[in-house]
CSV table of C-alpha atoms in Angstrom, one decimal:
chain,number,residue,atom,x,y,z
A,24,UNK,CA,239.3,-2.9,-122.1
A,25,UNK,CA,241.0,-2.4,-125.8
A,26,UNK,CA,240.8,-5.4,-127.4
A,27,UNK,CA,244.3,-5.2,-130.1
A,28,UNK,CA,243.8,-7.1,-133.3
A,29,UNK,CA,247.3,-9.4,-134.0
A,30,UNK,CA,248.3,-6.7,-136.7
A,31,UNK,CA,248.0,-3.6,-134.5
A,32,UNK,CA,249.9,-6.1,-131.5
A,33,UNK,CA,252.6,-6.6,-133.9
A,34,UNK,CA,252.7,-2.8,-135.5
A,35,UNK,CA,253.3,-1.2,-131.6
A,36,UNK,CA,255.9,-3.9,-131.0
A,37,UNK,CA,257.7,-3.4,-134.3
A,38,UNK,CA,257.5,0.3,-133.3
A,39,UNK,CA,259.2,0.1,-129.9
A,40,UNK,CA,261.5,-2.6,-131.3
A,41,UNK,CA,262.9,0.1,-133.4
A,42,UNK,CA,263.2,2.4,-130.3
A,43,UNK,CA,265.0,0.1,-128.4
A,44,UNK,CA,267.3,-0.8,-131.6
A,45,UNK,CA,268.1,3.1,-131.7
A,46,UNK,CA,268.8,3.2,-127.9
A,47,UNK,CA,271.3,0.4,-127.7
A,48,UNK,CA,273.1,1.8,-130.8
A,49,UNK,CA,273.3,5.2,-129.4
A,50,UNK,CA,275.3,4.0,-126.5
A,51,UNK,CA,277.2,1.6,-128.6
A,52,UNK,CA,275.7,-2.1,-127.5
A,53,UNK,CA,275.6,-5.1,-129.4
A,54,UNK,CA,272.7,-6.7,-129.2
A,55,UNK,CA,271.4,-10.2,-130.1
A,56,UNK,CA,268.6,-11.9,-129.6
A,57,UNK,CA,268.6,-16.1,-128.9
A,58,UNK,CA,265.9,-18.4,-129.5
A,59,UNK,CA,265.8,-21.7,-130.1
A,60,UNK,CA,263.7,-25.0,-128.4
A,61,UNK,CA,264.2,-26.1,-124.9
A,62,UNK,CA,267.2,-28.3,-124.5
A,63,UNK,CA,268.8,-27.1,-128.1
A,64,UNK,CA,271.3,-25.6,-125.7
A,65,UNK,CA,271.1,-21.6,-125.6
A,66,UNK,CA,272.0,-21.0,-122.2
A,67,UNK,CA,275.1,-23.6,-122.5
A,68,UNK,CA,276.0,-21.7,-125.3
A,69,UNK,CA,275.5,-18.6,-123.9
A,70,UNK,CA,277.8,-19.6,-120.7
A,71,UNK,CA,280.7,-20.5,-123.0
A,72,UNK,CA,280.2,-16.8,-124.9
A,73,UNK,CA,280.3,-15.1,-121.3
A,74,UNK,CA,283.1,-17.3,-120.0
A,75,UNK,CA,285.2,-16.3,-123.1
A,76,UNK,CA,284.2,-12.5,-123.6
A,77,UNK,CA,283.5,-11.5,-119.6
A,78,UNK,CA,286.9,-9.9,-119.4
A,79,UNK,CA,286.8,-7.8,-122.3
A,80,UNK,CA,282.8,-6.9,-122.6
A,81,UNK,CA,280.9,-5.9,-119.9
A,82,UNK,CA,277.9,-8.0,-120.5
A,83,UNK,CA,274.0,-8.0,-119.3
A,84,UNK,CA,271.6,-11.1,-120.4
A,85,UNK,CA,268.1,-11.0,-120.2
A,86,UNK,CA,266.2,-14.4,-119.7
A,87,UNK,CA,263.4,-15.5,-120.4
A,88,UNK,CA,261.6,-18.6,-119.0
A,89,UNK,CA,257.8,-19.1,-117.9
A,90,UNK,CA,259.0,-19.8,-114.4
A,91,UNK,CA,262.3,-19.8,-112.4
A,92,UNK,CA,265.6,-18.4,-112.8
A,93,UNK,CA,267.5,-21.2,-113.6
A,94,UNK,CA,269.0,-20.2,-117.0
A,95,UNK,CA,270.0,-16.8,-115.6
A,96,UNK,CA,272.1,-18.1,-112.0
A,97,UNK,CA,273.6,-20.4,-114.8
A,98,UNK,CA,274.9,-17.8,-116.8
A,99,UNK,CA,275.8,-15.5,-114.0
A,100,UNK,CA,278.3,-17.5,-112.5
A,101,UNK,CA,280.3,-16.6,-115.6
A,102,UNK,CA,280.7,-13.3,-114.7
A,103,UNK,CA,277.5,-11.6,-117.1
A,104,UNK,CA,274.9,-9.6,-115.5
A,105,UNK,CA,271.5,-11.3,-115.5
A,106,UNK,CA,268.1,-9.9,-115.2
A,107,UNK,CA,264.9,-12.9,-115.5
A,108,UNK,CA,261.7,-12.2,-116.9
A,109,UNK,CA,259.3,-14.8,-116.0
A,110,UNK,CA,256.4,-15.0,-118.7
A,111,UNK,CA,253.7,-16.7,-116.8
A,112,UNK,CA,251.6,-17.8,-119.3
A,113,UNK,CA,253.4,-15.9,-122.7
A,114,UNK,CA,255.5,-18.2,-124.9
A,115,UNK,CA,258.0,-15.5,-125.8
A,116,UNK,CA,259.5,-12.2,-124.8
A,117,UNK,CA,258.0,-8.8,-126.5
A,118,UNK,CA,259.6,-6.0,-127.2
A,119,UNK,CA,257.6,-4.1,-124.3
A,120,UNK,CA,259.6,-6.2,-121.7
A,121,UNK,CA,262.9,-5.6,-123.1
A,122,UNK,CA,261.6,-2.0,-123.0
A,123,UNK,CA,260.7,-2.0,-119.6
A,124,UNK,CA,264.6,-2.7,-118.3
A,125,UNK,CA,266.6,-0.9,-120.7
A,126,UNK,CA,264.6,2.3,-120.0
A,127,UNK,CA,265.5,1.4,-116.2
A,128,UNK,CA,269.2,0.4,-116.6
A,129,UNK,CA,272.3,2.4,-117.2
A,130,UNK,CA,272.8,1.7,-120.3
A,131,UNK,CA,276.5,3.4,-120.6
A,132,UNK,CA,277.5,0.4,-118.6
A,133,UNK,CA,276.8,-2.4,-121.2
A,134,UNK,CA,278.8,-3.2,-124.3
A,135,UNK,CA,277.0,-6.0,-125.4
A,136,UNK,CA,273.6,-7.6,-124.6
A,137,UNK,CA,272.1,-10.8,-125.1
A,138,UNK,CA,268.5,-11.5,-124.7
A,139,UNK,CA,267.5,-15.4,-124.3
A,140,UNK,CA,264.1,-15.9,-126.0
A,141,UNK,CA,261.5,-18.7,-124.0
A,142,UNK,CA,262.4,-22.0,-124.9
A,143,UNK,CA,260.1,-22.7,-128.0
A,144,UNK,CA,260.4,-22.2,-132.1
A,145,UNK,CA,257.1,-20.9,-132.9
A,146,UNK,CA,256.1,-17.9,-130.8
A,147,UNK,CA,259.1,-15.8,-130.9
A,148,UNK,CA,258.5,-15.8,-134.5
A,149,UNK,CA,255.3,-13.0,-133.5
A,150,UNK,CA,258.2,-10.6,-131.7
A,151,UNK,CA,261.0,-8.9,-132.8
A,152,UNK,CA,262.6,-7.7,-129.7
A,153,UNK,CA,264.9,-4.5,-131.1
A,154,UNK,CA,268.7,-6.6,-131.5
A,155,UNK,CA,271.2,-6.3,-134.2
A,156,UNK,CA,270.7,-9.9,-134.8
A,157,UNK,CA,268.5,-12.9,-133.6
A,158,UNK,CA,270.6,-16.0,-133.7
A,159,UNK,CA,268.1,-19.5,-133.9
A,160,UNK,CA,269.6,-22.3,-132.2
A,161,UNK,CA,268.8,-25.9,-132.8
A,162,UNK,CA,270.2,-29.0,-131.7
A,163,UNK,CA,270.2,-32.4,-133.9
A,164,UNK,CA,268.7,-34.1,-131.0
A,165,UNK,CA,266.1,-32.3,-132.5
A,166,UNK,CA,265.7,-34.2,-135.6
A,167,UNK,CA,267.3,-33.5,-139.2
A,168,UNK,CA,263.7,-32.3,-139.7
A,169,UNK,CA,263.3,-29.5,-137.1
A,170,UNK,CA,264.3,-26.3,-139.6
A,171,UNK,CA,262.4,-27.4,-142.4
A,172,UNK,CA,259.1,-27.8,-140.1
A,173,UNK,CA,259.6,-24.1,-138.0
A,174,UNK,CA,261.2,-21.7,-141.7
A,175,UNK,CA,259.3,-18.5,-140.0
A,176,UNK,CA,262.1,-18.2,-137.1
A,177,UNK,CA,265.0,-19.4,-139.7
A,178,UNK,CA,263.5,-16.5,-142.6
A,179,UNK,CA,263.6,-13.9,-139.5
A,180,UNK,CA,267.5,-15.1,-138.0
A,181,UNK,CA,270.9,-13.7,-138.8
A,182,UNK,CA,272.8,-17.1,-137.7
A,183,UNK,CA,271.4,-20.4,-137.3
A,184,UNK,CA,273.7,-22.8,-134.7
A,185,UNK,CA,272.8,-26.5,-135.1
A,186,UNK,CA,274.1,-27.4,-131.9
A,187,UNK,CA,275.4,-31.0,-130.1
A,188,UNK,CA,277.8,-32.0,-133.3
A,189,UNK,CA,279.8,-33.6,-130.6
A,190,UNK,CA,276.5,-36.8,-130.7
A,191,UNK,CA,276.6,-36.7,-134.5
A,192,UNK,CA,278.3,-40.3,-134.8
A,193,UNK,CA,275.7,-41.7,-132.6
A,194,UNK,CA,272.4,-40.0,-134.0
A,195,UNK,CA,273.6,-40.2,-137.8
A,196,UNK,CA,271.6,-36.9,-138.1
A,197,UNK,CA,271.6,-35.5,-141.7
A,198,UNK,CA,273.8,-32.4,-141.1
A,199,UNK,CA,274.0,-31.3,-144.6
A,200,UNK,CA,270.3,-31.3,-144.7
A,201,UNK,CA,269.8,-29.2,-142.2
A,202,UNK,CA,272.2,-26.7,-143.5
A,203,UNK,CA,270.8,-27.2,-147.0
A,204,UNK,CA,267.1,-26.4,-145.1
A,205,UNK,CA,268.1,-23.5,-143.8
A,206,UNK,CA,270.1,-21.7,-146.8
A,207,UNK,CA,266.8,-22.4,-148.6
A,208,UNK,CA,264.5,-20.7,-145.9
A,209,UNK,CA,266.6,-17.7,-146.1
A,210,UNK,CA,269.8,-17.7,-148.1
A,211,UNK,CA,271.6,-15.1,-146.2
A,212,UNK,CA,271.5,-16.9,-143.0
A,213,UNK,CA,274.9,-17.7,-141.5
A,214,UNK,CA,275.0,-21.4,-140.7
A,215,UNK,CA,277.5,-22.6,-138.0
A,216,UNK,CA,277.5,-26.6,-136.3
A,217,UNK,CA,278.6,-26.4,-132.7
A,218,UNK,CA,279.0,-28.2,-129.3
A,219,UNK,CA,278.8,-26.1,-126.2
A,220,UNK,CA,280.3,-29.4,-124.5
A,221,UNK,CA,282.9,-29.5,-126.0
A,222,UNK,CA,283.7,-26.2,-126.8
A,223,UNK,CA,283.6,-26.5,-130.7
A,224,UNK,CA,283.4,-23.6,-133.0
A,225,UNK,CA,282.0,-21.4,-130.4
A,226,UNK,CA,285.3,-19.0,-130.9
A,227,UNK,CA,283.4,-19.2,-134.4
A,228,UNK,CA,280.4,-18.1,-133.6
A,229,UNK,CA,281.6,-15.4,-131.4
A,230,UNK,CA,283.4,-14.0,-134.8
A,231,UNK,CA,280.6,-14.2,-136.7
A,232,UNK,CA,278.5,-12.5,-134.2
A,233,UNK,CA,281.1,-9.7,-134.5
A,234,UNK,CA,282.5,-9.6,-131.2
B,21,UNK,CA,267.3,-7.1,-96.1
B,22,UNK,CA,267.8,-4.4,-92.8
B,23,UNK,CA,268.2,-1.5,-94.5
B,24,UNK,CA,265.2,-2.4,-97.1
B,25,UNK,CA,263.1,-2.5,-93.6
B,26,UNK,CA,264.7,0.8,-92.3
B,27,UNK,CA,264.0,3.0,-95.5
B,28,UNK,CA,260.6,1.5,-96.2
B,29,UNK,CA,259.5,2.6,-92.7
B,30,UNK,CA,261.2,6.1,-93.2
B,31,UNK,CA,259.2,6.1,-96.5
B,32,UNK,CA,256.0,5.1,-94.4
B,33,UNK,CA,256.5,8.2,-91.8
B,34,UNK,CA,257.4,10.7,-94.5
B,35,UNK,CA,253.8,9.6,-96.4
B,36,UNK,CA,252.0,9.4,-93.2
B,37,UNK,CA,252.5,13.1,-92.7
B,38,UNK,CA,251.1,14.1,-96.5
B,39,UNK,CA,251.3,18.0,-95.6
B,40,UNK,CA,254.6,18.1,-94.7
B,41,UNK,CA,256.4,16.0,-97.3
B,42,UNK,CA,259.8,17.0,-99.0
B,43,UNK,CA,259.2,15.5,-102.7
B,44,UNK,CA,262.6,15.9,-103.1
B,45,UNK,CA,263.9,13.8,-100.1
B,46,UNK,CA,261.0,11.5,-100.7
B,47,UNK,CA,262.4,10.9,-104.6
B,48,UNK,CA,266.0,10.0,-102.7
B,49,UNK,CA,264.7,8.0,-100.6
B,50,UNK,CA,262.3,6.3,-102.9
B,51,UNK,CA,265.0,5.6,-105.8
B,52,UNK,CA,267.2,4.4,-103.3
B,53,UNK,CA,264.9,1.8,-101.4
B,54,UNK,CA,264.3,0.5,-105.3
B,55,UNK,CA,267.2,0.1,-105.9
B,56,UNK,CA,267.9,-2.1,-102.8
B,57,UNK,CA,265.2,-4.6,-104.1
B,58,UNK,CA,266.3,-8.2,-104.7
B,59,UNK,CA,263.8,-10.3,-106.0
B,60,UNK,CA,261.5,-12.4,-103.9
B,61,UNK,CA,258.5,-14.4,-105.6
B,62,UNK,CA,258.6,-17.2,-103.8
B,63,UNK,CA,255.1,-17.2,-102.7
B,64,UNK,CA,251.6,-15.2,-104.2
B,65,UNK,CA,248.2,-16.7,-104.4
B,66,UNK,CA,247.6,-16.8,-108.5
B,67,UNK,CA,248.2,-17.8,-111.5
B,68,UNK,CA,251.6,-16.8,-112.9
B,69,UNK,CA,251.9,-13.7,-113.4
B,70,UNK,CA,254.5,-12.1,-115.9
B,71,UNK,CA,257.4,-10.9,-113.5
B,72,UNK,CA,260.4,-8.6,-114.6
B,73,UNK,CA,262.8,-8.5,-111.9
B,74,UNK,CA,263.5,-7.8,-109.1
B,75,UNK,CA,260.4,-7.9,-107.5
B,76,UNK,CA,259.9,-8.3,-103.8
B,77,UNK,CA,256.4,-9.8,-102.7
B,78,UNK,CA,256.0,-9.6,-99.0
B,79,UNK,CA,253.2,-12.8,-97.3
B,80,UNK,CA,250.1,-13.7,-98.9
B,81,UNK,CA,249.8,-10.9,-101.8
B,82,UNK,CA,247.1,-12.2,-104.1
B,83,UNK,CA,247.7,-11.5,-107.8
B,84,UNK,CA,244.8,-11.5,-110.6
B,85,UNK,CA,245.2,-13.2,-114.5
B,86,UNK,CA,248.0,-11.1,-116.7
B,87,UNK,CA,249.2,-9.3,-114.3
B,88,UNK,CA,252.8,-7.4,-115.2
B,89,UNK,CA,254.6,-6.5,-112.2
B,90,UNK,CA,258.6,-5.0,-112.3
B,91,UNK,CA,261.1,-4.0,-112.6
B,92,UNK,CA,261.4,-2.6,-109.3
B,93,UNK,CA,258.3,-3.3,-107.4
B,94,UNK,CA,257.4,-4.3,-103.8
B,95,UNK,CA,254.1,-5.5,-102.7
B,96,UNK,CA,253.1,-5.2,-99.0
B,97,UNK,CA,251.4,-8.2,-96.9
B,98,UNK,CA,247.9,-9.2,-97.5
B,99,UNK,CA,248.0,-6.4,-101.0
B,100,UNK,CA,245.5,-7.4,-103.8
B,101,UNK,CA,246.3,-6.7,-107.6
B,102,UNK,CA,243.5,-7.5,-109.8
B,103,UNK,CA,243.6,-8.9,-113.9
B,104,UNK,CA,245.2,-6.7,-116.5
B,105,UNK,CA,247.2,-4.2,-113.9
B,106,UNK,CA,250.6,-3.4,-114.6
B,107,UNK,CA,253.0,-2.1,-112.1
B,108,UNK,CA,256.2,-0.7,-112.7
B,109,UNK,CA,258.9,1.3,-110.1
B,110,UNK,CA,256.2,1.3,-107.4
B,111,UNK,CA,256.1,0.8,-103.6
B,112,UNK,CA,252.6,-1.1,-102.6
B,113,UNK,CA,252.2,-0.6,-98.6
B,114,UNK,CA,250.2,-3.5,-96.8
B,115,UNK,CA,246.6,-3.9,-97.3
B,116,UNK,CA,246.3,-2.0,-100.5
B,117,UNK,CA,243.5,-3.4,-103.3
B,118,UNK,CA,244.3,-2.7,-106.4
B,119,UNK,CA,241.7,-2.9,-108.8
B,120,UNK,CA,241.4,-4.5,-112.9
B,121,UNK,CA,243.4,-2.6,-115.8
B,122,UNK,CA,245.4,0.2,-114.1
B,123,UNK,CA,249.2,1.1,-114.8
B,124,UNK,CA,251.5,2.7,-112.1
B,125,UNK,CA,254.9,3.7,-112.7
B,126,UNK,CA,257.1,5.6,-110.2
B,127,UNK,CA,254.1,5.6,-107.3
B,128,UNK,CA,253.2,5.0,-103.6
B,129,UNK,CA,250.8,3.9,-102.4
B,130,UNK,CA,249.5,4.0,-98.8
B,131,UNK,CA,248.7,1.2,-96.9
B,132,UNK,CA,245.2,0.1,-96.5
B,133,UNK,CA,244.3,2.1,-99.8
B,134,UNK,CA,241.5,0.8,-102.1
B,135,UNK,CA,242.1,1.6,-106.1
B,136,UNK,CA,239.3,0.7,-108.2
B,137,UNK,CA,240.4,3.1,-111.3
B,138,UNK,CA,239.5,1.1,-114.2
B,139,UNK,CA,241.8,2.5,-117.6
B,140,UNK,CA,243.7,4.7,-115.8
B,141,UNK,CA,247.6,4.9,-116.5
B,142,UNK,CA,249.2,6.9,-113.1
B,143,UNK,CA,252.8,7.6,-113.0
B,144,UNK,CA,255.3,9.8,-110.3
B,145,UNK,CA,252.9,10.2,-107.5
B,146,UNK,CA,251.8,9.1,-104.1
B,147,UNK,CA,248.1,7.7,-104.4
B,148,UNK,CA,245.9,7.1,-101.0
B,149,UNK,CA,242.9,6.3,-99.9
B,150,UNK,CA,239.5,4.1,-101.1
B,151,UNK,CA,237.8,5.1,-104.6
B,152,UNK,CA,236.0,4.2,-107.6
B,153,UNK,CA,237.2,7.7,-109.3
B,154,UNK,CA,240.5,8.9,-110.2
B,155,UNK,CA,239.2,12.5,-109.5
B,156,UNK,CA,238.8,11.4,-106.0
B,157,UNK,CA,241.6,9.4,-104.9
B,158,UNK,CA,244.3,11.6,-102.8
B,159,UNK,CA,247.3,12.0,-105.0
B,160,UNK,CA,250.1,14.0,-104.0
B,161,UNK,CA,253.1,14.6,-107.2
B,162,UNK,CA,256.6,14.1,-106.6
């Protein structure tokens, strides 16, 4: 068997990263990629994008979850495509199993694609996946402290979405905090408060994602 | 779930005849069969394996540790997969072992078959029989 150290692992994933980044360009998809912890709300958040853009993008979402397909009959019933990838035992998608469906899909049919990371804030960091952007979600049921303690998947994100504003009176989180933690961490990140309950600032997001 | 039945047993006569197969109906019939498949992993005998689907498992498959397996796979009844192998676009018949660290893409193989090709990356054909060797495992292009 090869045994791979980490920095050759990382090297051939950054390599077909970029090859999938070139194939969704050439057929004109927009790609993101959306991590975040479990519960921060990336699949409710990624229901209210589908149910908003389903009529004028044709849309495919990969999921990814150790087990089940949960998040991806969720998002389906918004009119998306979904394909799951169950992990097993991996903590995060690689770019090798993004690989493996879009060099098996029809890509002419897509005009956007979202990829929803495992539920976790520390091993996506290892995997760039081949999207324009990786969005980061967190939720302040999280804790005001939850950027500052994970910076690598905040220096590596386009957009951080600090999710469930709509339970800000009753947490008292430290909002400005967490926007202040994640400017410093990587001062070109986008920063955007939201509530997929209620439906707050997601037309927001969707702008900023370009779409 | 009919017609899945219906082309993998017009896959299974086409293969069972290995002089007389038409690659190019076989490839038809083949891409069409995968395309049919709607995942099904209810039920293995391991330890979860990493699963891109669809992926249709048929009764009591037994799957090794970091196993990859999909898009567009089926696994017969009673079909072994050991550690490390990676199986992509493939049709497994019934019966079939396959052994640690192998990678199939776009392949059959027959039912009953025995693959113990350690290292060995196989893509686009029909593979049958029992060996330790890739030199003498039956494999027919298409």
């Amino acid at each position: 068997m090869v045994v791979q150290t980490k920095k050759q692992v990382q090297q051939d994933n950054e390599l077909l990263a970029q090859k999938i980044h070139q194939n969704l360009i050439d057929n004109n998809i927009k790609s993101f990629d959306i991590v975040g912890a479990i519960g921060a709300g990336k699949t409710a958040i990624l229901e209210k994008i589908a149910e908003k853009l389903a009529q004028k993008y044709k849309i495919l979402v990969i999921c990814g979850d150790i087990t089940t397909r949960v998040d991806a009959n969720r998002i389906e019933q918004y009119n998306a495509e979904t394909i799951q990838i169950n992990t097993g035992r991996e903590c995060a998608l690689n770019a090798y199993h993004i690989h493996q469906i879009i060099k098996n899909k029809d890509l002419e049919k897509y005009d956007v694609v979202f990829i929803e990371n495992v539920g976790n804030l520390i091993c996506p960091s290892e995997f760039i996946l081949g999207t324009d952007k990786r969005i980061v979600i967190v939720s302040i049921t999280e804790g005001e402290w939850v950027i500052e303690k994970h910076p690598m998947l905040f220096k590596m994100s386009d957009i951080a979405v600090i999710n469930k504003i709509d339970l800000l009176e009753r947490l008292g989180t430290n909002l400005g905090k967490m926007t202040n933690d994640a400017k410093k961490i990587n001062p070109n990140i986008d920063v955007i408060t939201t509530s997929a309950k209620t439906g707050d600032n997601i037309e927001k997001l969707i702008e900023l994602m370009g779409l | 779930m009919e017609s899945m039945k219906k082309k993998i047993m017009e896959i299974e006569e086409i293969i069972n005849n290995p002089e007389n197969i038409k690659t190019v109906d076989l490839k038809i019939l083949f891409n069409s069969f995968l395309s049919e498949i709607k995942n099904r992993i209810a039920s293995y005998i391991g330890d979860y394996p990493t699963f891109i689907e669809p992926v249709f498992l048929e009764e009591n498959v037994k799957i090794g540790d970091d196993v990859l397996l999909g898009p567009n796979v089926y696994i017969g009844a009673n079909s072994e997969i050991g550690d490390y192998t990676e199986i992509s676009n493939s049709i497994v018949f019934e019966n079939v072992k396959i052994g640690e660290n192998l990678k199939l893409e776009n392949c059959i193989i027959t039912k009953n078959s025995t693959l113990n090709l350690r290292n060995s990356n196989l893509s686009n054909c029909i593979l049958m029989g029992s060996s330790d060797s890739e030199d003498e495992i039956m494999k027919i292009k298409f």
